[in-house]
mmCIF file of C-alpha atoms in Angstrom:
data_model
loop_
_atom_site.group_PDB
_atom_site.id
_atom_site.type_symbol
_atom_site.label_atom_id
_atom_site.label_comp_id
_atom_site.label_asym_id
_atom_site.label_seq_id
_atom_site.Cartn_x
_atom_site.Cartn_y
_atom_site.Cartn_z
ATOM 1 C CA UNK A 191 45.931 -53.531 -3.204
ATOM 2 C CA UNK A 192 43.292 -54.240 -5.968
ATOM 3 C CA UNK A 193 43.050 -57.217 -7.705
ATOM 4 C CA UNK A 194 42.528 -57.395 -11.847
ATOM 5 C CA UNK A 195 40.450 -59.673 -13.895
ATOM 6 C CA UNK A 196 40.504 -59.284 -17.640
ATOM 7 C CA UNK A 197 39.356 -61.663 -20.396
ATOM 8 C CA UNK A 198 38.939 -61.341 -24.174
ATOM 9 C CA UNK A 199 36.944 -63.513 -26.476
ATOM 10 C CA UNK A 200 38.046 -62.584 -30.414
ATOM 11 C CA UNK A 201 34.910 -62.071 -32.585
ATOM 12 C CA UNK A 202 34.642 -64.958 -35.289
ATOM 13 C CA UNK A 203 37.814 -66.969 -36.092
ATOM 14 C CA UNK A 204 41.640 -66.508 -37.264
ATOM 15 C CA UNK A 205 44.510 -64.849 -36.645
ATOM 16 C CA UNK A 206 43.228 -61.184 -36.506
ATOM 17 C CA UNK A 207 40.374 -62.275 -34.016
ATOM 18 C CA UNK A 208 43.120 -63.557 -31.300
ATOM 19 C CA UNK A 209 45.479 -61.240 -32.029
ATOM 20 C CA UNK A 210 42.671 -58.029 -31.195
ATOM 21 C CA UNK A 211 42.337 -59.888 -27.862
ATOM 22 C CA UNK A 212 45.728 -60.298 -26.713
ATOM 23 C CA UNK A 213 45.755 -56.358 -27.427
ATOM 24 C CA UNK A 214 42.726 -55.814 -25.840
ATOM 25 C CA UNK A 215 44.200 -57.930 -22.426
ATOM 26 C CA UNK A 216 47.198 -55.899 -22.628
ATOM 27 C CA UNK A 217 46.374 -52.727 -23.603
ATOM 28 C CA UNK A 218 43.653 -53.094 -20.889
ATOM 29 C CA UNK A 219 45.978 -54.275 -18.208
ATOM 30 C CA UNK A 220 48.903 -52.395 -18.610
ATOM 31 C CA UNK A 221 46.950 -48.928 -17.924
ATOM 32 C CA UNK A 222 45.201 -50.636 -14.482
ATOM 33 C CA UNK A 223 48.376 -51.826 -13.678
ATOM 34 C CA UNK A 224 49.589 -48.693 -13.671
ATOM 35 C CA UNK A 225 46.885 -47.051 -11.976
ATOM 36 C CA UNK A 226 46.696 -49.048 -9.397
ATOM 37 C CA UNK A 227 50.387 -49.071 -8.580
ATOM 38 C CA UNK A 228 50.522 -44.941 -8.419
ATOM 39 C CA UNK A 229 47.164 -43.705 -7.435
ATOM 40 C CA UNK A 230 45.336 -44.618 -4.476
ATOM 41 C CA UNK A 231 41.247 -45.206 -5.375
ATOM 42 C CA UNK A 232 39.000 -43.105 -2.914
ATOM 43 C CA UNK A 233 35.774 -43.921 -4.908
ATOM 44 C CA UNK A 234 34.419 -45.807 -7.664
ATOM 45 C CA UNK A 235 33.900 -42.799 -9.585
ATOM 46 C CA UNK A 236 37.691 -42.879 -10.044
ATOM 47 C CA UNK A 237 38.255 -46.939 -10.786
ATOM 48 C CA UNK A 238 35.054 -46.596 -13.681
ATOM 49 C CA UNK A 239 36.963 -43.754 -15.421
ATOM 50 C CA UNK A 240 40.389 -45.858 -15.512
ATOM 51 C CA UNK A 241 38.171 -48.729 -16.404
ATOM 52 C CA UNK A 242 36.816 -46.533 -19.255
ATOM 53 C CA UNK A 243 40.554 -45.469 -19.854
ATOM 54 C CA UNK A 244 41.640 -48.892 -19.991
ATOM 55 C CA UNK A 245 39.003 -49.741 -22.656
ATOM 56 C CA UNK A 246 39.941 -46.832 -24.748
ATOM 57 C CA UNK A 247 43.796 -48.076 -24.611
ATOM 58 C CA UNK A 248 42.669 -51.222 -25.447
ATOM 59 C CA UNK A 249 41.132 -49.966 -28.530
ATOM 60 C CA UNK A 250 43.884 -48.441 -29.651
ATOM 61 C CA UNK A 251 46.356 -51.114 -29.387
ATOM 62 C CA UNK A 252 44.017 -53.419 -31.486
ATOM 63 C CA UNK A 253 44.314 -50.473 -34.117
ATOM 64 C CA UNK A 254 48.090 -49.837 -33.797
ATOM 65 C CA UNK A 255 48.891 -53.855 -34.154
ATOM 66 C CA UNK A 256 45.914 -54.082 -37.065
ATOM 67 C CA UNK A 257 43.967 -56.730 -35.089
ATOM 68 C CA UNK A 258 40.222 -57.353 -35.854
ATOM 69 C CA UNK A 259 37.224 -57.196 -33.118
ATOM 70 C CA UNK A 260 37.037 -58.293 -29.655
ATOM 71 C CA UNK A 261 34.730 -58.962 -26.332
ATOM 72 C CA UNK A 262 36.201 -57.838 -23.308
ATOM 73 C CA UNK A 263 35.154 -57.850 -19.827
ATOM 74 C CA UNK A 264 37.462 -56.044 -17.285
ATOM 75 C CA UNK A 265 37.046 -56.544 -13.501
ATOM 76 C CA UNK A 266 38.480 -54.738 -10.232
ATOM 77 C CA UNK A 267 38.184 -55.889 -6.635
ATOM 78 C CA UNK A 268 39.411 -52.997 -4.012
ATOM 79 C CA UNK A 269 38.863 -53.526 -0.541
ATOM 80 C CA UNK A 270 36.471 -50.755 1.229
ATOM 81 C CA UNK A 271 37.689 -48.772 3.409
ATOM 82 C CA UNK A 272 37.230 -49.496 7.761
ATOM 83 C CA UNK A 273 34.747 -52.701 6.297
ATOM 84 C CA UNK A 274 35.462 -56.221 5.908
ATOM 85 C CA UNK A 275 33.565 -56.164 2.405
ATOM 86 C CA UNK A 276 34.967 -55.224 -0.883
ATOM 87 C CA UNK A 277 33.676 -53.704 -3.690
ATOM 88 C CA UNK A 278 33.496 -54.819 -7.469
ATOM 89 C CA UNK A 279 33.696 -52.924 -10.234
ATOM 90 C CA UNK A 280 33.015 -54.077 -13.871
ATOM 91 C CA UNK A 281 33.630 -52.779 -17.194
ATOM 92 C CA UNK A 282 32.492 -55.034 -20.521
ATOM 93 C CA UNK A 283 31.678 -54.861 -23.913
ATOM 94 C CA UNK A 284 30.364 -57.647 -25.680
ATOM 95 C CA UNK A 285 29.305 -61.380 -24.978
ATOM 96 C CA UNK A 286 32.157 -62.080 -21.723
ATOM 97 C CA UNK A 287 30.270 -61.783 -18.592
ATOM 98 C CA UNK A 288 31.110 -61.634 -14.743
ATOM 99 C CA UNK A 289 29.461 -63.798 -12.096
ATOM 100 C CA UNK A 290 30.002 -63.977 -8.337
ATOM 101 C CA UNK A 291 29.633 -67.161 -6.337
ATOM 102 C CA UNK A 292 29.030 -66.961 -3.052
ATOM 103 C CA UNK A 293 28.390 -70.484 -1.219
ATOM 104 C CA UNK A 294 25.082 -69.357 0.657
ATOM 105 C CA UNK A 295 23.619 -67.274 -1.918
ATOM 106 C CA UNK A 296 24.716 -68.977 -5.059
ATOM 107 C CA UNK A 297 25.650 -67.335 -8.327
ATOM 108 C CA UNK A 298 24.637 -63.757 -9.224
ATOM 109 C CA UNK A 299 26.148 -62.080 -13.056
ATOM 110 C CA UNK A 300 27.460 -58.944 -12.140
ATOM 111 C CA UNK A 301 27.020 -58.134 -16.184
ATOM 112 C CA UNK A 302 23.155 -58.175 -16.248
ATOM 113 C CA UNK A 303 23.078 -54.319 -17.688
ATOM 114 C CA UNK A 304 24.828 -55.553 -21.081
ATOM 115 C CA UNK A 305 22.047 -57.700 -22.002
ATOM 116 C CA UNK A 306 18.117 -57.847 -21.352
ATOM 117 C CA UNK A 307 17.364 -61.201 -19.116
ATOM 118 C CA UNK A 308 13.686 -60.325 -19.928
ATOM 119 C CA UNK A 309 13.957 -61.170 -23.477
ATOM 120 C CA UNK A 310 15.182 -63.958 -25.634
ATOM 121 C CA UNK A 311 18.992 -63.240 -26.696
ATOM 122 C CA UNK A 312 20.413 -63.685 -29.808
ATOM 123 C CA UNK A 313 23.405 -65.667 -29.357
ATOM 124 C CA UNK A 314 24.783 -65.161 -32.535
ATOM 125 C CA UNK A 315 25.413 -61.676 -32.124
ATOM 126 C CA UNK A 316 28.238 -60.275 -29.477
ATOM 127 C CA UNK A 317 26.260 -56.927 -28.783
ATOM 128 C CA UNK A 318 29.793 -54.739 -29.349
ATOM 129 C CA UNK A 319 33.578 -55.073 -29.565
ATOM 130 C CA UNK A 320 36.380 -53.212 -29.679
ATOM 131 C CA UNK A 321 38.145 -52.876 -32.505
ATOM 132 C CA UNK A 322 37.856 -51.773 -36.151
ATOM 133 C CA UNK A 323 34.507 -52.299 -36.463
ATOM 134 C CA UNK A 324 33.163 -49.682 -39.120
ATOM 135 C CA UNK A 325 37.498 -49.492 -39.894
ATOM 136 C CA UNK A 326 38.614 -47.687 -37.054
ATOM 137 C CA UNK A 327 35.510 -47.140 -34.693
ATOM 138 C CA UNK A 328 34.658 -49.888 -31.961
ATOM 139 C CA UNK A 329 31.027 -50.789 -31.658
ATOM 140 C CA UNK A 330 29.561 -49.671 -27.923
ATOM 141 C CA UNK A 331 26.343 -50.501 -28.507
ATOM 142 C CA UNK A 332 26.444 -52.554 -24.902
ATOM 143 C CA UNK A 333 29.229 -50.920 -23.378
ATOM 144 C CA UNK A 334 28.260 -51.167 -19.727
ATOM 145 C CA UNK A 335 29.666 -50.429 -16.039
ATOM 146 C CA UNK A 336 28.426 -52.484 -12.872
ATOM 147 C CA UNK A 337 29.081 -52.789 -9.262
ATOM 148 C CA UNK A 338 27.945 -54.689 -6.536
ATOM 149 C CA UNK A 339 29.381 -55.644 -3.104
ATOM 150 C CA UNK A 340 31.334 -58.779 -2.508
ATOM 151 C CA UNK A 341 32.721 -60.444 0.775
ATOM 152 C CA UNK A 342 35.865 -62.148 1.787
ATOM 153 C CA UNK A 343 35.476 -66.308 0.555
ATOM 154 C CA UNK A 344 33.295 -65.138 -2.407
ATOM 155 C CA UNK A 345 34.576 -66.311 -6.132
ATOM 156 C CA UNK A 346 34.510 -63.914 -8.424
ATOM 157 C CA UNK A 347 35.084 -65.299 -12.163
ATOM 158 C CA UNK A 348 34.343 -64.290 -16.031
ATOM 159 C CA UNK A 349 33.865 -66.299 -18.628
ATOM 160 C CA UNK A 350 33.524 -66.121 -22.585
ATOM 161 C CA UNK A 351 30.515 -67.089 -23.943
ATOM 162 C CA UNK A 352 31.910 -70.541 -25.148
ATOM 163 C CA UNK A 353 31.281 -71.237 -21.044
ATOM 164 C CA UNK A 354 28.319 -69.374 -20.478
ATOM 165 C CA UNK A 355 26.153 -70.339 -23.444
ATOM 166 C CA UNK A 356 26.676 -73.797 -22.641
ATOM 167 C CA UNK A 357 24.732 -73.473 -19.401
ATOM 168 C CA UNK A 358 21.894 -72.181 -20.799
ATOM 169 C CA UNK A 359 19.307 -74.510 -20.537
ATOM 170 C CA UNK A 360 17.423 -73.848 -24.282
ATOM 171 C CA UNK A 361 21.033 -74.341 -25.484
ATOM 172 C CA UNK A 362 21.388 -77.258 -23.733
ATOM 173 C CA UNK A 363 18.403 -79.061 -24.923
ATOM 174 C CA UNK A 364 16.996 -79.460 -21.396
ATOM 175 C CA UNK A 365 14.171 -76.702 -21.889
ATOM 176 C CA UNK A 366 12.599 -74.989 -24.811
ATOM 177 C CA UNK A 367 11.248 -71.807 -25.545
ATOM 178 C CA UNK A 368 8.345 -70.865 -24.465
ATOM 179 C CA UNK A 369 5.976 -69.675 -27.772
ATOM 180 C CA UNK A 370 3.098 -67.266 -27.113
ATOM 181 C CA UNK A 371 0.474 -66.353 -29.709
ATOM 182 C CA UNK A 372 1.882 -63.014 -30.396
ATOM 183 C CA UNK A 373 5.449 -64.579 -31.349
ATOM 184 C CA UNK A 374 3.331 -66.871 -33.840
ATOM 185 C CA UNK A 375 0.878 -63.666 -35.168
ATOM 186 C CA UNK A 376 2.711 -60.407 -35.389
ATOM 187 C CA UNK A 377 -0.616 -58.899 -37.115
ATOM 188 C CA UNK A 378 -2.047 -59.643 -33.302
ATOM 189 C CA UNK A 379 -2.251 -56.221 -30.807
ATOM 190 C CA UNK A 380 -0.099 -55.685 -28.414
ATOM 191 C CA UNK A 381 -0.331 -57.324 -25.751
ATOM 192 C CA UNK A 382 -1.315 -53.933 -23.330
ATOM 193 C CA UNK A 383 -3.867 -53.326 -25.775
ATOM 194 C CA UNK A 384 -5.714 -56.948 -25.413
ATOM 195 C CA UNK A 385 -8.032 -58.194 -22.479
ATOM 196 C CA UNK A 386 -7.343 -61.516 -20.818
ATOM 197 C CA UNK A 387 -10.532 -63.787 -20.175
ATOM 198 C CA UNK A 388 -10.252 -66.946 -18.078
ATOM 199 C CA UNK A 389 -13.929 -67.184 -17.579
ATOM 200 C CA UNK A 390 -15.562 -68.118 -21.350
ATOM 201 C CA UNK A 391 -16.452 -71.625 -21.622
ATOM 202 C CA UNK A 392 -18.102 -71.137 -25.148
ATOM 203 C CA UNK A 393 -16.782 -69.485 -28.225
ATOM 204 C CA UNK A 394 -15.522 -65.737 -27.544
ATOM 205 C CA UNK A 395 -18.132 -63.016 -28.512
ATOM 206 C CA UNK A 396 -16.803 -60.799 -31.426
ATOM 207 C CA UNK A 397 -14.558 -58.169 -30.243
ATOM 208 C CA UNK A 398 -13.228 -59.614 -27.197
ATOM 209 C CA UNK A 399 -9.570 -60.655 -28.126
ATOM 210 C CA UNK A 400 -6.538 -62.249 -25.152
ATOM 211 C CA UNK A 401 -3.310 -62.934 -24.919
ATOM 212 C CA UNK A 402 -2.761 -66.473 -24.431
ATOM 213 C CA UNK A 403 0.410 -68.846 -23.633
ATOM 214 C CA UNK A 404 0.536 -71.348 -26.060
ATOM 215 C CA UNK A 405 0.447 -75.012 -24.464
ATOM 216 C CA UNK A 406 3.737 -76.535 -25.319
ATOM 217 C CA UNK A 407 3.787 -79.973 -27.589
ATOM 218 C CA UNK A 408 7.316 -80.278 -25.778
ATOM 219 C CA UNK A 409 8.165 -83.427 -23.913
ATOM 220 C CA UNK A 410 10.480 -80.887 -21.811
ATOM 221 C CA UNK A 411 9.448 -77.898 -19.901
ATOM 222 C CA UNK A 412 9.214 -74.377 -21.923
ATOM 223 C CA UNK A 413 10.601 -71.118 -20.336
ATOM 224 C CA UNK A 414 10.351 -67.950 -20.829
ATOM 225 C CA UNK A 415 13.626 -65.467 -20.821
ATOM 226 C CA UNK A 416 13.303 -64.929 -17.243
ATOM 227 C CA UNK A 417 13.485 -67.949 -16.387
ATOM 228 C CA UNK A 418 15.995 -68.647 -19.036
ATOM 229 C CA UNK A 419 18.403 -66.707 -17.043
ATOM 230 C CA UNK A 420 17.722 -68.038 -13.839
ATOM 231 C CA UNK A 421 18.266 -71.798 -14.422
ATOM 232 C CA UNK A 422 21.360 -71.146 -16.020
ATOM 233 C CA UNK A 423 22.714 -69.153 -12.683
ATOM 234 C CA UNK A 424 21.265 -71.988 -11.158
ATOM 235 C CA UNK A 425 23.010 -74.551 -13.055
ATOM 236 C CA UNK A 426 26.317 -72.859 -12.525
ATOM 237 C CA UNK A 427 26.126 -72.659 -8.814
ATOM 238 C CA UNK A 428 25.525 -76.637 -9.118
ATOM 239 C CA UNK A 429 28.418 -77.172 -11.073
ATOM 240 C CA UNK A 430 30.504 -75.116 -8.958
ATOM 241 C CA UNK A 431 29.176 -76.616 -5.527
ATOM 242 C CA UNK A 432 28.974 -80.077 -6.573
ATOM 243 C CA UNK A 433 31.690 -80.674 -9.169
ATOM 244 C CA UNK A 434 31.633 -81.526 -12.831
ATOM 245 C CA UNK A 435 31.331 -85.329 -12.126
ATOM 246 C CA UNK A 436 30.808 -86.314 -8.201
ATOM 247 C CA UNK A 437 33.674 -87.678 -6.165
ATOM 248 C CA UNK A 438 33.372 -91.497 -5.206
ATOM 249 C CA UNK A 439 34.996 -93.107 -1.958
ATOM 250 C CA UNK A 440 37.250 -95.571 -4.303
ATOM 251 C CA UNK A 441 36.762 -98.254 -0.985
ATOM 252 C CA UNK A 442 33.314 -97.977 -0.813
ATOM 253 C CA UNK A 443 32.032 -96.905 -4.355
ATOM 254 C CA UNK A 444 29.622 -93.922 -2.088
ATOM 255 C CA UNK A 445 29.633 -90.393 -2.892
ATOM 256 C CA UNK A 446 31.585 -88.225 -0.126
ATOM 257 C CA UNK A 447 31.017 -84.354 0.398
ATOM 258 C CA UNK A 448 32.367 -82.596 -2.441
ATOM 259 C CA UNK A 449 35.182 -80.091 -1.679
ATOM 260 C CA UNK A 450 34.704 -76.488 -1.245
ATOM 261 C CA UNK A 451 35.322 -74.528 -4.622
ATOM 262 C CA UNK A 452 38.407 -72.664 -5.237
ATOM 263 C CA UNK A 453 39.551 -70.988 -8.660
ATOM 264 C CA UNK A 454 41.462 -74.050 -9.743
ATOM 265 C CA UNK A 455 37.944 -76.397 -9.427
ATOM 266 C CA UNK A 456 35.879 -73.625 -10.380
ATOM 267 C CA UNK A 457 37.544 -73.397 -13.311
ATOM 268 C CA UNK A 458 37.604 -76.947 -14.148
ATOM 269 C CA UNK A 459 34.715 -77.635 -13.704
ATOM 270 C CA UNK A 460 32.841 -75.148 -15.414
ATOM 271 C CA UNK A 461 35.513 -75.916 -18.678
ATOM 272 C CA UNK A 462 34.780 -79.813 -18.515
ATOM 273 C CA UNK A 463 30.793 -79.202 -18.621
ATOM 274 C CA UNK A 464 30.934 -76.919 -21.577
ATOM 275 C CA UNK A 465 33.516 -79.541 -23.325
ATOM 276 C CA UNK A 466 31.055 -82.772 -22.332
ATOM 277 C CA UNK A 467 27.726 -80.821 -23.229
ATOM 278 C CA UNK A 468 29.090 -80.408 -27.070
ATOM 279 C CA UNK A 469 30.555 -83.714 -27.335
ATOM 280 C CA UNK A 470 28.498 -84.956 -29.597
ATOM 281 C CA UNK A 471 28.626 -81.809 -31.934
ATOM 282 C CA UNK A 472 32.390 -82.479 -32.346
ATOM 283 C CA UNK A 473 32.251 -85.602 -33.483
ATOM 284 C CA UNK A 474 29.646 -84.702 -36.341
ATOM 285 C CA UNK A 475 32.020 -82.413 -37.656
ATOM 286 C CA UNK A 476 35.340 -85.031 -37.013
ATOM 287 C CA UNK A 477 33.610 -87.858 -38.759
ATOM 288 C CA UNK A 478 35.779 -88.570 -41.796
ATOM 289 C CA UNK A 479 33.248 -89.311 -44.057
ATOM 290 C CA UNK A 480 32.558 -85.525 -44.267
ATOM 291 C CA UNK A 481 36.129 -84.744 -45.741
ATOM 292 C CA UNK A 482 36.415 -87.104 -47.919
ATOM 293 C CA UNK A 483 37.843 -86.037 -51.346
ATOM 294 C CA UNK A 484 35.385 -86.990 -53.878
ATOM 295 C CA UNK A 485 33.393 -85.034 -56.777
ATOM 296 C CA UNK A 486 30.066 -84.086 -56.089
ATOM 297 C CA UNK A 487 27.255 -82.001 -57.708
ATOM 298 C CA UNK A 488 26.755 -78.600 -56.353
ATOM 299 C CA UNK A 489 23.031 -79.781 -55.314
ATOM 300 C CA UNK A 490 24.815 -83.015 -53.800
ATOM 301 C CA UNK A 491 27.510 -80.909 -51.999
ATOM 302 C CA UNK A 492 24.307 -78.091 -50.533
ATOM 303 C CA UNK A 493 22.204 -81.557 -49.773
ATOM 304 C CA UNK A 494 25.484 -82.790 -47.264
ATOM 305 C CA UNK A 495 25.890 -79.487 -45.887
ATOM 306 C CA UNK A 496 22.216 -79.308 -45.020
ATOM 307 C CA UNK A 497 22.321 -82.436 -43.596
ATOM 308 C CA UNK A 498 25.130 -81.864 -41.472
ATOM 309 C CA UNK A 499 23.430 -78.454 -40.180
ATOM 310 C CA UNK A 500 19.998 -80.060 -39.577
ATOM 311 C CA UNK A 501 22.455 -83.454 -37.477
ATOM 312 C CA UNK A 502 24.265 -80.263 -35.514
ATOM 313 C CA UNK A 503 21.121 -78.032 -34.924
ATOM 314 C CA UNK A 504 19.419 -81.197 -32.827
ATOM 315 C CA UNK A 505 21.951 -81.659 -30.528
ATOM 316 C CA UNK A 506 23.088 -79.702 -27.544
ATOM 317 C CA UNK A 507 25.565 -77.719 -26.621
ATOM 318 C CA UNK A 508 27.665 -74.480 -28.221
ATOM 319 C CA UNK A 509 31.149 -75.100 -30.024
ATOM 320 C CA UNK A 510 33.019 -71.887 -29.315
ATOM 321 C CA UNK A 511 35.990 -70.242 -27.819
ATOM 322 C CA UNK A 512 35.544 -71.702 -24.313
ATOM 323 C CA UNK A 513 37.946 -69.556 -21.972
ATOM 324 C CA UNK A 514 37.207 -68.440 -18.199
ATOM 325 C CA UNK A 515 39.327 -66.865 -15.329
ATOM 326 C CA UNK A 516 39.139 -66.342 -11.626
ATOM 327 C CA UNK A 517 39.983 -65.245 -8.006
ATOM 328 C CA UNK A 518 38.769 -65.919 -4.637
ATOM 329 C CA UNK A 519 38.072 -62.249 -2.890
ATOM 330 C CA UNK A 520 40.670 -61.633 -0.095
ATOM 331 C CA UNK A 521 43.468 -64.313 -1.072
ATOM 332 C CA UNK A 522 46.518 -62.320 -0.286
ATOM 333 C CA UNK A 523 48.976 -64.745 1.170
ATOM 334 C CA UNK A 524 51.397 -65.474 -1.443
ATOM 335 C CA UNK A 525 52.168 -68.969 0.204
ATOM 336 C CA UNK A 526 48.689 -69.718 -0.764
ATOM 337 C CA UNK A 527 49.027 -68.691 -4.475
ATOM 338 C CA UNK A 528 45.322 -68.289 -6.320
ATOM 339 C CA UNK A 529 45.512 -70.547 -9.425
ATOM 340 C CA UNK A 530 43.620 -70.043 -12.865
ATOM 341 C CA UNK A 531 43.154 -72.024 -15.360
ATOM 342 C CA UNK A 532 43.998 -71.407 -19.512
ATOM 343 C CA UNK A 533 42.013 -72.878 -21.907
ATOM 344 C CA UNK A 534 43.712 -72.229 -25.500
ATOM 345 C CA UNK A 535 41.015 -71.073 -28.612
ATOM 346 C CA UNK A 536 41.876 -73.913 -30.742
ATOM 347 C CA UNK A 537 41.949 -77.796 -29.399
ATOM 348 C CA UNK A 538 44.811 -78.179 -31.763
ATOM 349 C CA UNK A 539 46.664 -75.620 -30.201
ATOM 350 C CA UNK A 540 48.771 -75.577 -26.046
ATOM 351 C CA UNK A 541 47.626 -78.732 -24.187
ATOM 352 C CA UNK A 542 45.707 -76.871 -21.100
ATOM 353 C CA UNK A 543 47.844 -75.684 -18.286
ATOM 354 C CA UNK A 544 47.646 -74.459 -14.914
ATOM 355 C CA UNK A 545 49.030 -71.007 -14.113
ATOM 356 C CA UNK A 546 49.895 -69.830 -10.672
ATOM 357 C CA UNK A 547 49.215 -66.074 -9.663
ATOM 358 C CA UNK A 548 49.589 -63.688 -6.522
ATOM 359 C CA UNK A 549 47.370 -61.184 -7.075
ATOM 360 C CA UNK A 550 46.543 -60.270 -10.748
ATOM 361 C CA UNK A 551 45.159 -62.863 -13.055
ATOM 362 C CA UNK A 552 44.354 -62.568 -17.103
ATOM 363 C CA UNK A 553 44.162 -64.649 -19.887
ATOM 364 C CA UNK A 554 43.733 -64.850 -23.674
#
């Protein structure tokens, strides 16, 4: 029996936004659900085209209930046949990415085709949705379908990018981005077009032009995108290991041996980072003073808001949907139920629950 993981993140705010991704969730799950029930998989081939099929469904239940746009990311685990391992497939669209953790080997995104790790993303901008995008056709411009191999004990988990933005380490504040002299001088060559040289102590003769790194003015370290993506995997894998805050023996005031991640912790503590990280943004914009209903010029008004942008833009973290969902590979005991956890869109919305599953897991 395969297991489902679905999970939609609505495009900007509002009613339209969450109600195209409680479509997209459905629409999505109701055709694997299906599928998976009457027709036996023999190869991938065959779960990527109901993936696909799923998406397209999807689509056109956000048109038939006149949502708006929407990320999703669709995942299916099926065991392989006379092997212990299983296999993962992965359909998304959009800014919600799947990860695997794997307690020797750490975290891996299963999503990498979506977006290019060896350049600087744009956060601002999802990549594609579903949905009425152009007023009836969904943007595909990322559409992408991955695979890779997983193993029994191995965490599989998605997350919107409320979660995964917030362990990047430029959004963070803990790193900055590395600036090179081309970024600064578009009129410059490229950069296969220019020699390096190491060697001149004196000024360069005329005609001899390099590429050079930039030496960072940064009290913290500068990255490039490569390594952009790699110390946020990294950071993950320490959340998940290690826990959001570290367990204390309440005799002894010590740290004891954190407890091996499941999908409840995993969960949790991946949720509580994002929500501590962009503390401080939260209360800039729940300060009182900033509502307060008195008359002010238009250049007064612009000179607040600028203010409050400029008090936002210096500290860390990324205020966004935060939602994330996931499964341990081979739990199938239903006396040992696999728990998620639901984060609602809006703090002012459900108090946070958690859900107990069998088999298939989704949220909204």
């Amino acid at each position: 029996m395969g297991r489902i993981l679905a999970l939609a993140d609505g495009v900007n705010w509002g009613d339209g936004a969450r109600l195209a991704a409680r479509c997209a969730v459905r629409g999505a799950m109701d055709h694997l659900n299906h599928c998976i029930l009457t027709h036996q998989f023999t190869n991938t081939n065959e779960v990527f085209h109901e993936l696909l099929a799923s998406f397209h469904r999807a689509h056109s239940l956000i048109l038939q209930e006149e949502g708006m746009l929407t990320t999703l990311c669709v995942a299916v685990a099926l065991p392989v046949s006379n092997s212990n391992s299983w296999v993962l497939c992965v359909c998304n669209v959009g800014d919600s990415l799947c990860f695997v953790y794997n307690s020797s080997y750490g975290v891996r995104e299963v999503t990498l085709g979506s977006h290019d790790s060896s350049e600087m993303r744009d956060m601002r901008n999802a990549g594609g949705a579903l949905g009425p995008v152009d007023g009836r056709n969904p943007q595909l411009q990322n559409l992408t379908c991955s695979e890779t191999f997983v193993e029994s004990g191995d965490l599989i988990f998605i997350t919107s990018d409320g979660i995964s933005d917030n362990f990047d380490p430029v959004v963070g504040k803990f790193c900055v981005i590395k600036k090179t002299e081309e970024n600064e001088n578009p009129a410059l060559p490229k950069l296969t077009d220019r020699k390096l040289s190491v060697t001149a102590s004196g000024p360069s003769h005329h005609g001899d032009s390099f590429h050079r790194t930039k030496s960072c003015a940064a009290s913290i370290p500068c990255i490039d995108a490569t390594q952009r993506q790699n110390l946020m995997l990294l950071r993950m894998r320490d959340i998940i290991s290690n826990g959001f805050l570290p367990r204390k023996d309440t005799l002894n005031d010590e740290p004891v041996t954190p407890r091996p991640p499941n999908p409840s912790r995993l969960c949790t503590s991946l949720t509580q980072f994002a929500t501590q990280l962009s503390t401080a943004k939260r209360r800039v914009l729940e300060n009182p003073e900033l509502y307060k209903k008195e008359k002010l010029t238009k250049s007064e008004e612009r000179a607040r808001r600028k203010m409050v942008r400029e008090r936002i833009a210096d500290l860390p973290g990324k205020l966004d949907h935060a939602s994330v969902v996931a499964y341990r590979v081979g739990c199938t005991n239903r006396n040992n139920k696999t728990k998620y956890r639901y984060e609602p869109k809006h703090e002012n919305s459900l108090p946070t629950e958690t859900v107990e599953a069998n088999s298939i897991t989704c949220i909204v």
